[in-house]
Tab-separated table of C-alpha atoms in Angstrom:
chain	number	residue	atom	x	y	z
K	147	MET	CA	44.640	-25.638	-2.359
K	148	ILE	CA	42.630	-23.054	-0.138
K	149	SER	CA	45.427	-22.522	2.163
K	150	PHE	CA	47.426	-22.009	-1.119
K	151	LEU	CA	44.897	-19.423	-2.300
K	152	LEU	CA	45.100	-18.017	1.045
K	153	MET	CA	48.814	-17.643	0.694
K	154	PHE	CA	48.884	-16.203	-2.694
K	155	VAL	CA	46.418	-13.437	-1.621
K	156	PHE	CA	48.517	-12.443	1.515
K	157	SER	CA	51.877	-13.109	-0.065
K	158	GLY	CA	50.606	-10.938	-3.223
K	159	GLY	CA	49.173	-8.444	-0.830
K	160	GLU	CA	52.669	-8.023	1.192
K	161	GLU	CA	54.525	-7.535	-2.276
K	162	GLY	CA	52.042	-4.731	-3.634
K	163	GLY	CA	52.570	-2.782	-0.292
K	164	GLY	CA	50.498	-3.197	2.258
K	165	SER	CA	47.409	-5.798	3.442
K	166	PRO	CA	43.439	-5.347	3.597
K	167	LEU	CA	43.523	-5.458	7.310
K	168	ASP	CA	46.024	-2.313	6.910
K	169	VAL	CA	44.142	0.224	8.930
K	170	ASN	CA	44.453	4.126	7.345
K	171	PRO	CA	43.090	7.021	9.816
K	172	GLY	CA	43.101	9.277	7.092
K	173	LEU	CA	40.079	7.187	5.752
K	174	ILE	CA	38.549	6.605	9.359
K	175	ILE	CA	38.237	10.662	9.778
K	176	TRP	CA	36.793	10.376	5.916
K	177	THR	CA	34.195	7.779	6.962
K	178	VAL	CA	33.146	9.387	10.411
K	179	VAL	CA	32.639	12.702	8.006
K	180	THR	CA	30.758	11.237	5.273
K	181	PHE	CA	28.448	9.461	7.480
K	182	ILE	CA	27.765	11.824	9.748
K	183	ILE	CA	26.902	14.306	7.196
K	184	LEU	CA	25.077	12.405	5.342
K	185	LEU	CA	22.744	11.185	8.171
K	186	LEU	CA	22.540	14.674	9.198
K	187	ILE	CA	21.601	15.539	5.315
K	188	LEU	CA	19.175	12.437	5.091
K	189	LYS	CA	17.897	12.767	8.287
K	190	ARG	CA	16.686	16.629	7.847
K	191	PHE	CA	15.815	16.623	4.260
K	192	ALA	CA	14.949	12.903	3.252
K	193	TRP	CA	13.855	10.800	5.832
K	194	LYS	CA	11.449	13.255	7.882
K	195	PRO	CA	9.474	14.463	4.731
K	196	ILE	CA	9.172	10.495	3.389
K	197	LEU	CA	8.483	9.084	6.422
K	198	ASN	CA	5.800	11.297	7.183
K	199	SER	CA	4.328	11.270	3.789
K	200	LEU	CA	4.233	6.887	3.909
K	201	SER	CA	2.283	7.285	7.638
K	202	GLU	CA	0.285	10.186	5.823
K	203	ARG	CA	-0.265	7.648	3.450
K	204	GLU	CA	-1.182	4.438	5.174
K	205	ASN	CA	-3.462	6.668	7.446
K	206	PHE	CA	-5.060	8.005	4.394
K	207	ILE	CA	-5.249	4.265	2.889
K	208	LYS	CA	-6.641	2.995	6.747
K	209	GLU	CA	-8.942	5.997	6.477
K	210	SER	CA	-10.425	5.685	3.059
K	211	LEU	CA	-10.688	1.690	3.757
K	212	GLU	CA	-13.335	2.032	6.924
K	213	LYS	CA	-14.527	5.258	4.640
K	214	ALA	CA	-15.360	2.669	2.118
K	215	ASP	CA	-16.444	-0.129	4.344
K	216	LYS	CA	-18.546	2.034	6.265
K	217	THR	CA	-19.987	3.614	2.970
K	218	GLN	CA	-20.704	-0.202	2.110
K	219	LYS	CA	-22.844	-0.422	5.482
K	220	ASP	CA	-24.777	2.317	4.823
K	221	THR	CA	-25.649	1.552	1.812
K	222	GLU	CA	-26.324	-1.835	2.542
K	223	LYS	CA	-28.511	-0.592	5.212
K	224	LEU	CA	-30.075	2.041	2.990
K	225	ILE	CA	-30.964	-0.832	0.473
K	226	ALA	CA	-32.245	-2.368	3.159
K	227	ASP	CA	-34.731	0.308	3.770
K	228	ASN	CA	-35.689	1.184	1.023
K	229	LYS	CA	-36.944	-2.291	0.121
K	230	ALA	CA	-38.911	-2.510	3.504
K	231	ASN	CA	-40.186	0.718	2.428
K	232	ILE	CA	-41.122	-0.474	-0.943
K	233	SER	CA	-42.676	-3.405	0.262
K	234	LYS	CA	-44.768	-1.396	3.074
K	235	ALA	CA	-45.572	0.928	-0.300
K	236	GLU	CA	-46.763	-1.814	-2.133
K	237	GLU	CA	-48.832	-3.558	0.701
K	238	GLU	CA	-50.374	0.101	1.223
K	239	ALA	CA	-51.471	0.321	-1.858
K	240	GLN	CA	-52.662	-2.980	-2.209
K	241	LYS	CA	-54.818	-2.010	0.811
K	242	VAL	CA	-55.863	0.604	-0.555
K	243	ILE	CA	-57.312	-0.669	-4.448
K	244	GLU	CA	-58.187	-2.970	-1.893
K	245	GLN	CA	-60.377	-0.254	0.021
K	246	SER	CA	-61.508	1.569	-3.104
K	247	ARG	CA	-62.612	-1.819	-4.217
K	248	GLU	CA	-64.621	-2.015	-1.548
K	249	LEU	CA	-65.955	1.299	-1.630
K	250	ALA	CA	-66.496	1.294	-5.545
K	251	GLU	CA	-68.818	-1.982	-4.885
K	252	LYS	CA	-70.386	-0.277	-1.628
K	253	LEU	CA	-70.667	2.615	-4.255
K	254	LYS	CA	-72.361	0.823	-6.811
K	255	SER	CA	-74.469	-1.318	-4.976
K	256	GLN	CA	-75.652	1.955	-3.285
K	257	ILE	CA	-76.074	3.712	-6.600
K	258	LEU	CA	-77.888	0.602	-7.948
K	259	GLU	CA	-80.506	0.432	-4.845
K	260	GLU	CA	-81.270	4.188	-4.831
K	261	SER	CA	-81.725	4.262	-8.746
K	262	ARG	CA	-84.064	1.059	-8.393
K	263	LEU	CA	-85.848	3.272	-5.457
K	264	GLN	CA	-86.221	6.183	-7.657
K	265	ALA	CA	-87.218	3.731	-10.479
K	266	LYS	CA	-89.926	2.150	-8.762
K	267	LYS	CA	-90.911	5.628	-7.025
K	268	MET	CA	-91.297	6.788	-10.642
K	269	ILE	CA	-93.284	4.332	-11.429
K	270	THR	CA	-95.242	4.602	-8.518
K	271	ASP	CA	-95.572	8.335	-9.540
K	272	ALA	CA	-96.429	7.732	-12.979
K	273	ALA	CA	-99.067	5.340	-12.019
K	274	ALA	CA	-100.550	8.108	-9.694
K	275	GLU	CA	-100.584	10.745	-12.604
K	276	ILE	CA	-102.286	8.177	-14.844
K	277	GLU	CA	-104.717	7.478	-12.066
K	278	ARG	CA	-105.177	10.781	-11.678
K	279	LYS	CA	-105.269	11.696	-15.186
K	280	ASN	CA	-107.975	8.790	-15.627
K	281	ALA	CA	-110.030	10.194	-13.109
K	282	GLU	CA	-110.047	13.589	-14.591
K	283	ALA	CA	-110.687	12.672	-17.649
K	284	PHE	CA	-113.387	10.723	-16.532
K	285	ASN	CA	-115.035	13.798	-14.595
K	286	ARG	CA	-114.430	15.611	-17.672
K	287	LEU	CA	-116.204	12.957	-19.462
K	288	LYS	CA	-118.974	13.058	-17.093
K	289	ASN	CA	-119.532	16.355	-16.811
K	290	GLN	CA	-119.130	16.515	-20.870
K	291	VAL	CA	-122.264	13.561	-20.744
K	292	ALA	CA	-124.064	15.703	-18.604
K	293	ASP	CA	-123.626	18.924	-20.736
K	294	ILE	CA	-124.597	16.911	-23.685
K	295	ALA	CA	-127.844	15.496	-22.236
K	296	VAL	CA	-128.599	18.949	-21.300
K	297	ASP	CA	-128.013	20.366	-24.901
K	298	ALA	CA	-130.052	17.715	-25.769
K	299	ALA	CA	-132.361	18.032	-23.387
K	300	GLU	CA	-132.584	21.411	-24.031
K	301	LYS	CA	-132.685	20.908	-27.909
K	302	ILE	CA	-135.412	18.604	-27.382
K	303	LEU	CA	-137.762	20.279	-25.727
K	304	ARG	CA	-136.952	23.469	-28.244
K	305	GLU	CA	-138.340	21.235	-31.108
K	306	ASN	CA	-140.986	19.923	-29.266
K	307	LEU	CA	-144.459	18.493	-30.635
K	308	ASP	CA	-143.441	16.424	-33.490
K	309	LYS	CA	-143.008	12.753	-32.927
K	310	ASP	CA	-141.484	12.205	-36.458
K	311	LYS	CA	-139.543	15.544	-35.652
K	312	GLN	CA	-138.593	14.217	-32.449
K	313	VAL	CA	-137.489	10.887	-33.910
K	314	LYS	CA	-135.657	12.387	-36.607
K	315	LEU	CA	-134.084	14.749	-34.358
K	316	VAL	CA	-132.760	12.288	-32.040
K	317	ASN	CA	-131.664	10.520	-34.708
K	318	LYS	CA	-129.781	13.061	-35.895
K	319	TYR	CA	-128.313	13.924	-32.766
K	320	LEU	CA	-127.139	10.794	-32.549
K	321	ASP	CA	-125.659	10.959	-35.190
K	322	ASP	CA	-124.114	13.844	-34.617
K	323	LEU	CA	-123.148	12.147	-31.196
K	324	LYS	CA	-121.402	9.535	-33.352
K	325	ASN	CA	-119.423	11.715	-35.168
Q	109	MET	CA	38.967	-34.759	-17.361
Q	110	TRP	CA	41.999	-33.652	-15.433
Q	111	ILE	CA	39.978	-31.012	-13.892
Q	112	PHE	CA	38.377	-33.188	-11.147
Q	113	ASN	CA	41.512	-34.771	-10.314
Q	114	PRO	CA	42.412	-33.218	-6.992
Q	115	ASN	CA	46.526	-33.696	-7.454
Q	116	THR	CA	45.888	-31.479	-10.659
Q	117	VAL	CA	44.356	-29.303	-8.365
Q	118	SER	CA	46.752	-28.913	-5.659
Q	119	ASP	CA	49.050	-29.020	-8.753
Q	120	THR	CA	47.610	-26.465	-10.381
Q	121	ALA	CA	47.481	-24.150	-7.383
Q	122	ASN	CA	51.053	-24.754	-6.591
Q	123	ALA	CA	51.525	-23.636	-9.786
Q	124	VAL	CA	49.651	-20.629	-9.358
Q	125	VAL	CA	51.728	-19.950	-6.350
Q	126	GLU	CA	55.099	-20.156	-8.184
Q	127	THR	CA	54.269	-18.528	-11.249
Q	128	SER	CA	52.888	-15.573	-8.540
Q	129	LYS	CA	56.342	-15.804	-7.098
Q	130	LYS	CA	57.146	-14.946	-10.821
Q	131	GLN	CA	55.131	-12.668	-11.869
Q	132	ASP	CA	53.889	-9.623	-10.111
Q	133	THR	CA	50.816	-10.359	-8.833
Q	134	GLY	CA	50.069	-7.374	-6.976
Q	135	TRP	CA	47.383	-6.323	-9.678
Q	136	ILE	CA	44.775	-8.529	-7.154
Q	137	MET	CA	45.565	-6.556	-4.141
Q	138	HIS	CA	45.863	-3.167	-6.329
Q	139	HIS	CA	41.944	-3.628	-7.213
Q	140	VAL	CA	41.080	-4.366	-3.586
Q	141	LEU	CA	43.137	-1.944	-1.602
Q	142	ASP	CA	42.818	1.713	-1.405
Q	143	ALA	CA	44.820	3.854	-3.584
Q	144	ARG	CA	45.910	7.549	-3.827
Q	145	GLU	CA	44.611	7.315	-7.316
Q	146	LEU	CA	41.673	6.766	-9.690
Q	147	ASP	CA	43.079	4.503	-11.754
Q	148	LEU	CA	41.025	4.634	-15.158
Q	149	SER	CA	42.997	2.767	-17.338
Q	150	PRO	CA	43.166	2.959	-20.736
Q	151	PHE	CA	41.759	6.511	-20.233
Q	152	GLY	CA	44.271	7.483	-17.666
Q	153	VAL	CA	44.863	7.676	-13.916
Q	154	ILE	CA	43.813	10.580	-11.549
Q	155	HIS	CA	45.862	11.252	-8.816
Q	156	LEU	CA	43.971	12.449	-5.849
Q	157	PRO	CA	45.272	15.404	-3.410
Q	158	GLN	CA	47.143	14.995	-0.411
Q	159	ILE	CA	46.218	16.656	2.652
Q	160	HIS	CA	47.636	16.834	5.791
Q	161	LEU	CA	45.765	18.285	8.589
Q	162	PHE	CA	47.444	18.730	12.248
Q	163	GLY	CA	50.314	16.277	11.550
Q	164	MET	CA	47.631	13.986	10.302
Q	165	ASP	CA	47.367	11.931	6.690
Q	166	ILE	CA	43.790	12.671	5.679
Q	167	SER	CA	44.799	12.418	2.028
Q	168	LEU	CA	41.885	11.805	-0.169
Q	169	THR	CA	41.769	8.220	-1.750
Q	170	LYS	CA	40.129	5.571	-4.321
Q	171	HIS	CA	37.672	4.495	-1.039
Q	172	VAL	CA	37.047	8.565	0.114
Q	173	ILE	CA	35.916	9.260	-3.353
Q	174	PHE	CA	33.224	6.108	-3.754
Q	175	MET	CA	31.946	7.006	-0.179
Q	176	TRP	CA	31.368	10.315	-1.436
Q	177	LEU	CA	29.835	9.174	-5.086
Q	178	ALA	CA	27.232	7.199	-2.126
Q	179	PHE	CA	26.915	10.260	-0.721
Q	180	LEU	CA	25.969	12.139	-3.488
Q	181	ILE	CA	23.910	9.197	-5.312
Q	182	LEU	CA	22.031	9.029	-1.732
Q	183	VAL	CA	21.658	12.862	-1.348
Q	184	VAL	CA	20.547	13.546	-4.468
Q	185	THR	CA	18.002	10.129	-5.294
Q	186	PHE	CA	16.325	10.435	-1.571
Q	187	ILE	CA	16.115	14.729	-1.671
Q	188	TYR	CA	14.370	13.794	-5.268
Q	189	MET	CA	11.883	11.049	-3.450
Q	190	ALA	CA	11.134	13.637	-0.969
Q	191	LYS	CA	9.921	16.093	-3.339
Q	192	SER	CA	8.224	13.744	-5.509
Q	193	TYR	CA	6.118	13.061	-2.308
Q	194	ARG	CA	5.064	16.682	-1.858
Q	195	LYS	CA	3.728	16.701	-5.142
Q	196	SER	CA	1.718	13.822	-5.049
Q	197	LEU	CA	1.501	10.510	-2.248
Q	198	VAL	CA	1.346	7.895	-5.205
Q	199	PRO	CA	4.714	6.798	-6.145
Q	200	HIS	CA	6.638	6.651	-9.321
Q	201	GLY	CA	9.619	5.255	-10.830
Q	202	VAL	CA	12.985	5.467	-8.661
Q	203	THR	CA	10.274	6.542	-5.489
Q	204	ASN	CA	8.766	3.313	-5.738
Q	205	LEU	CA	11.760	1.419	-6.012
Q	206	SER	CA	13.375	3.309	-2.893
Q	207	GLU	CA	9.858	3.325	-1.240
Q	208	ILE	CA	10.076	-1.073	-0.840
Q	209	LEU	CA	13.391	-0.895	0.601
Q	210	ILE	CA	12.627	2.236	3.210
Q	211	VAL	CA	9.248	0.381	4.281
Q	212	PHE	CA	11.169	-3.024	4.204
Q	213	VAL	CA	13.774	-1.320	7.046
Q	214	ARG	CA	11.217	0.183	8.986
Q	215	ASP	CA	8.487	-2.781	8.928
Q	216	GLU	CA	10.987	-5.588	8.491
Q	217	ILE	CA	14.081	-4.615	10.355
Q	218	ALA	CA	13.354	-1.758	12.846
Q	219	LYS	CA	10.004	-2.591	13.915
Q	220	PRO	CA	10.181	-6.067	14.949
Q	221	THR	CA	13.675	-5.990	16.227
Q	222	ILE	CA	13.522	-2.208	18.541
Q	223	GLY	CA	9.536	-2.164	18.957
Q	224	LYS	CA	8.193	0.532	20.699
Q	225	GLY	CA	10.260	3.668	20.222
Q	226	PHE	CA	12.198	2.799	16.980
Q	227	GLU	CA	11.497	5.713	14.728
Q	228	THR	CA	14.356	7.739	17.108
Q	229	PHE	CA	16.737	4.943	15.320
Q	230	LEU	CA	15.067	4.726	11.811
Q	231	PRO	CA	17.291	7.902	10.309
Q	232	TYR	CA	20.202	6.155	11.588
Q	233	LEU	CA	19.485	2.644	10.042
Q	234	LEU	CA	18.275	4.123	7.067
Q	235	THR	CA	20.974	5.516	6.452
Q	236	VAL	CA	23.412	2.581	7.444
Q	237	PHE	CA	21.112	0.707	5.079
Q	238	PHE	CA	21.666	2.569	2.144
Q	239	PHE	CA	25.282	3.805	2.470
Q	240	ILE	CA	26.424	0.630	2.509
Q	241	LEU	CA	24.332	-1.017	-0.290
Q	242	THR	CA	25.222	1.870	-2.593
Q	243	CYS	CA	28.831	1.329	-1.525
Q	244	ASN	CA	28.675	-2.250	-1.994
Q	245	PHE	CA	27.379	-1.596	-5.550
Q	246	LEU	CA	29.182	0.683	-6.822
Q	247	GLY	CA	32.240	-1.820	-6.131
Q	248	LEU	CA	30.619	-3.535	-8.943
Q	249	ILE	CA	30.535	-1.515	-11.556
Q	250	PRO	CA	33.223	-1.072	-14.100
Q	251	TYR	CA	36.333	1.510	-12.729
Q	252	GLY	CA	34.299	1.145	-9.220
Q	253	SER	CA	35.426	0.267	-5.998
Q	254	THR	CA	34.399	-1.180	-2.916
Q	255	ALA	CA	34.827	1.325	0.161
Q	256	THR	CA	33.048	-1.393	2.021
Q	257	SER	CA	35.790	-4.157	1.374
Q	258	ASN	CA	37.989	-1.588	3.699
Q	259	ILE	CA	38.120	-2.369	7.069
Q	260	SER	CA	38.843	1.323	8.305
Q	261	VAL	CA	35.489	1.525	6.554
Q	262	THR	CA	33.496	-0.926	7.730
Q	263	ALA	CA	35.061	-0.822	11.634
Q	264	THR	CA	34.121	2.871	11.705
Q	265	LEU	CA	30.888	2.288	10.635
Q	266	ALA	CA	30.929	-0.492	13.262
Q	267	VAL	CA	32.000	1.785	15.775
Q	268	ILE	CA	29.035	4.517	15.129
Q	269	SER	CA	26.647	1.874	15.637
Q	270	PHE	CA	28.459	0.761	18.759
Q	271	PHE	CA	27.977	4.417	19.937
Q	272	VAL	CA	24.576	4.089	18.625
Q	273	ILE	CA	23.089	1.191	20.441
Q	274	GLN	CA	24.853	2.081	24.019
Q	275	ILE	CA	23.819	5.829	23.661
Q	276	GLY	CA	19.973	4.188	22.586
Q	277	GLY	CA	20.137	1.769	25.678
Q	278	MET	CA	21.543	4.658	28.039
Q	279	MET	CA	18.890	6.975	26.497
Q	280	LYS	CA	16.483	4.750	27.736
Q	281	ASN	CA	17.328	3.275	31.094
Q	282	GLY	CA	19.382	6.031	32.325
Q	283	ALA	CA	23.292	5.221	32.178
Q	284	PHE	CA	23.752	3.583	35.556
Q	285	GLY	CA	20.336	1.470	34.827
Q	286	TYR	CA	21.602	0.558	31.237
Q	287	PHE	CA	24.963	-0.953	32.837
Q	288	LYS	CA	22.889	-2.696	35.635
Q	289	GLY	CA	20.872	-4.041	33.286
Q	290	LEU	CA	24.157	-5.941	31.318
Q	291	ILE	CA	24.343	-7.959	34.121
Q	292	PRO	CA	21.606	-10.906	34.090
Q	293	HIS	CA	19.499	-11.538	37.333
Q	294	GLY	CA	19.774	-13.999	39.620
Q	295	ILE	CA	23.567	-14.969	39.181
Q	296	PRO	CA	25.784	-15.229	42.496
Q	297	THR	CA	27.165	-12.363	43.906
Q	298	TRP	CA	30.850	-14.272	43.470
Q	299	LEU	CA	29.970	-14.789	39.706
Q	300	LEU	CA	29.502	-10.643	39.737
Q	301	PRO	CA	33.503	-10.106	38.635
Q	302	ILE	CA	33.386	-12.657	35.831
Q	303	MET	CA	30.390	-11.445	34.565
Q	304	LEU	CA	30.980	-7.913	34.168
Q	305	VAL	CA	34.196	-8.517	32.443
Q	306	VAL	CA	32.206	-11.141	30.074
Q	307	GLU	CA	29.111	-8.816	29.345
Q	308	LEU	CA	31.809	-5.656	28.687
Q	309	LEU	CA	33.476	-7.854	26.267
Q	310	GLY	CA	29.998	-8.713	24.600
Q	311	LEU	CA	29.343	-5.104	24.151
Q	312	PHE	CA	32.793	-4.732	21.888
Q	313	THR	CA	32.814	-8.466	20.029
Q	314	LYS	CA	29.139	-7.220	18.667
Q	315	PRO	CA	30.774	-4.150	16.708
Q	316	PHE	CA	33.389	-6.260	15.815
Q	317	ALA	CA	31.635	-8.806	14.240
Q	318	LEU	CA	29.982	-6.609	12.280
Q	319	ALA	CA	33.153	-4.750	10.993
Q	320	ILE	CA	34.494	-8.121	10.105
Q	321	ARG	CA	31.491	-9.728	8.358
Q	322	LEU	CA	30.559	-6.821	6.080
Q	323	PHE	CA	34.424	-6.409	5.254
Q	324	ALA	CA	35.318	-9.983	4.602
Q	325	ASN	CA	32.456	-10.328	2.590
Q	326	MET	CA	32.598	-7.766	0.199
Q	327	THR	CA	36.692	-8.213	-0.064
Q	328	ALA	CA	36.062	-12.342	-0.870
Q	329	GLY	CA	33.737	-11.746	-3.738
Q	330	HIS	CA	36.592	-9.593	-5.001
Q	331	ILE	CA	39.699	-11.312	-5.058
Q	332	VAL	CA	37.432	-14.735	-6.287
Q	333	ILE	CA	36.794	-13.388	-9.283
Q	334	LEU	CA	39.770	-11.804	-9.643
Q	335	ALA	CA	41.467	-15.056	-8.592
Q	336	LEU	CA	39.233	-16.854	-11.645
Q	337	LEU	CA	39.905	-14.751	-14.111
Q	338	GLY	CA	43.389	-14.096	-12.817
Q	339	LEU	CA	44.161	-17.924	-13.915
Q	340	ILE	CA	43.664	-16.642	-17.178
Q	341	ILE	CA	46.905	-14.533	-17.619
Q	342	ILE	CA	49.026	-16.890	-14.775
Q	343	LEU	CA	49.036	-20.257	-16.794
Q	344	HIS	CA	48.949	-18.053	-20.217
Q	345	THR	CA	46.535	-20.499	-21.604
Q	346	TYR	CA	43.002	-19.829	-23.190
Q	347	VAL	CA	42.270	-23.654	-21.999
Q	348	ILE	CA	40.878	-22.112	-18.672
Q	349	VAL	CA	38.625	-19.166	-20.175
Q	350	PRO	CA	35.681	-21.592	-20.193
Q	351	ILE	CA	35.980	-22.103	-16.585
Q	352	SER	CA	37.223	-18.916	-15.313
Q	353	ILE	CA	34.343	-16.877	-17.026
Q	354	PRO	CA	31.581	-18.535	-16.439
Q	355	PHE	CA	32.464	-18.900	-12.628
Q	356	ALA	CA	33.894	-15.460	-12.218
Q	357	LEU	CA	30.224	-14.398	-13.607
Q	358	PHE	CA	28.419	-16.455	-11.434
Q	359	ILE	CA	30.592	-15.207	-8.278
Q	360	TYR	CA	29.575	-11.972	-9.414
Q	361	LEU	CA	25.893	-12.581	-9.415
Q	362	LEU	CA	26.381	-14.368	-6.427
Q	363	GLU	CA	28.100	-10.699	-5.120
Q	364	ILE	CA	24.948	-8.537	-6.072
Q	365	PHE	CA	23.179	-10.544	-3.604
Q	366	PHE	CA	25.724	-10.216	-0.945
Q	367	SER	CA	25.664	-6.642	-1.826
Q	368	LEU	CA	21.765	-6.662	-0.919
Q	369	LEU	CA	22.549	-9.303	1.690
Q	370	GLN	CA	25.349	-7.747	3.710
Q	371	ALA	CA	23.792	-4.191	3.846
Q	372	TYR	CA	20.526	-6.479	5.222
Q	373	ILE	CA	22.501	-7.886	7.871
Q	374	PHE	CA	24.318	-5.008	9.168
Q	375	THR	CA	21.024	-2.825	9.668
Q	376	MET	CA	19.324	-5.739	10.959
Q	377	LEU	CA	22.057	-6.782	13.585
Q	378	SER	CA	22.580	-2.789	14.508
Q	379	SER	CA	18.866	-2.612	14.752
Q	380	LEU	CA	18.698	-6.170	16.926
Q	381	PHE	CA	21.655	-4.645	19.372
Q	382	ILE	CA	19.842	-1.588	19.928
Q	383	GLY	CA	16.649	-3.493	20.791
Q	384	MET	CA	18.434	-5.508	22.927
Q	385	ALA	CA	20.019	-2.480	24.603
Q	386	VAL	CA	17.179	-0.348	24.673
Q	387	HIS	CA	14.875	-2.966	26.293
Q	388	GLN	CA	17.204	-5.005	28.451
Q	389	GLU	CA	14.253	-6.612	30.482
Q	390	HIS	CA	14.229	-9.672	27.190
């Protein structure tokens, strides 16, 4: 059947004037001219800019990826650094708080101690003062008593002789004293 | 089921040949072959001007016109594409599609087969790929014609490939070094004359194979489609329609695939031969 079809094709071709294997010199020349001009035009105006753009874009993408990769690594490092810093700062803060608490504790006990001492001192001072005041009052009393005694003696001396009078006087004086 | 009977099939083929002798079947060849006019029936026929230069007939033909159409399409598309890259490196629309093919030719064809220094041959490979691809596709549209189904066109392209291969090899290895490198190392001296002939023949068979492969593939599909459709007319019956149309459609789809495949194969083999000529040590 295939051979029949082939016969049919080629016999048909011969009748139609020319077979598919005919070579046409004009067509060859036109093919060469067309193809060479096409090659030159496309090479100059299309392939060069297109291929350049393609490689440019490929480089751009490659660089961008590399940059992104680098940025990511940097960021990770930064985050790790930050974390380390934060933990360090926290530690430090903890330490500072601890220290200040200790200091406050110390200060408190010191102040307490101081105030206790001061209070003690004040108490002692007050006691001494009271002592002193007591002594002073006692002295004054002693003086007064002496004065009164002298006064009484004087009065007694002035109102001499009369025993009754004397008794009365003494009583009166004693009453005076009571008041 | 008469169509599965081999006798009936050969009878049918006989009938085809018989009727074809009686009727004018030149229309199949008329479609496949080159012509001096553009047949746009029923809208009319455009007669192309005839040009004679230095005693040679270089008249414009149907295939020349379709090559020029391919030329125009490629120039417009790729210059537009180059311009669109100037605006932004992000591809859009047509640029996106062409870019896939360009990157394919660069990374899947040129780079692995030629290796180092493939950039020199990239413009040629890209041009030949897109030119063949566009010519192939132009044959698939109505009123279109496949310039690559003409042996003159494919042979010329193959000869250009041949020159690119040889010049590429000579540029890399020097003219003498290149021809010396053609002969494999370590063969007995008395074999040299034979090897020389074999290797020189090998140089010419490569482009010859390229030319015939492209021509035959692009011609065969059209002939098969036309033959399938022609059965309806030749047998004067509608019974054959449900068979011819799906089969013709199937062949048509196959042709879309072959258009891409043949452009790829032509470029791939050219690239491979360039690689072999440039890096002879392999």
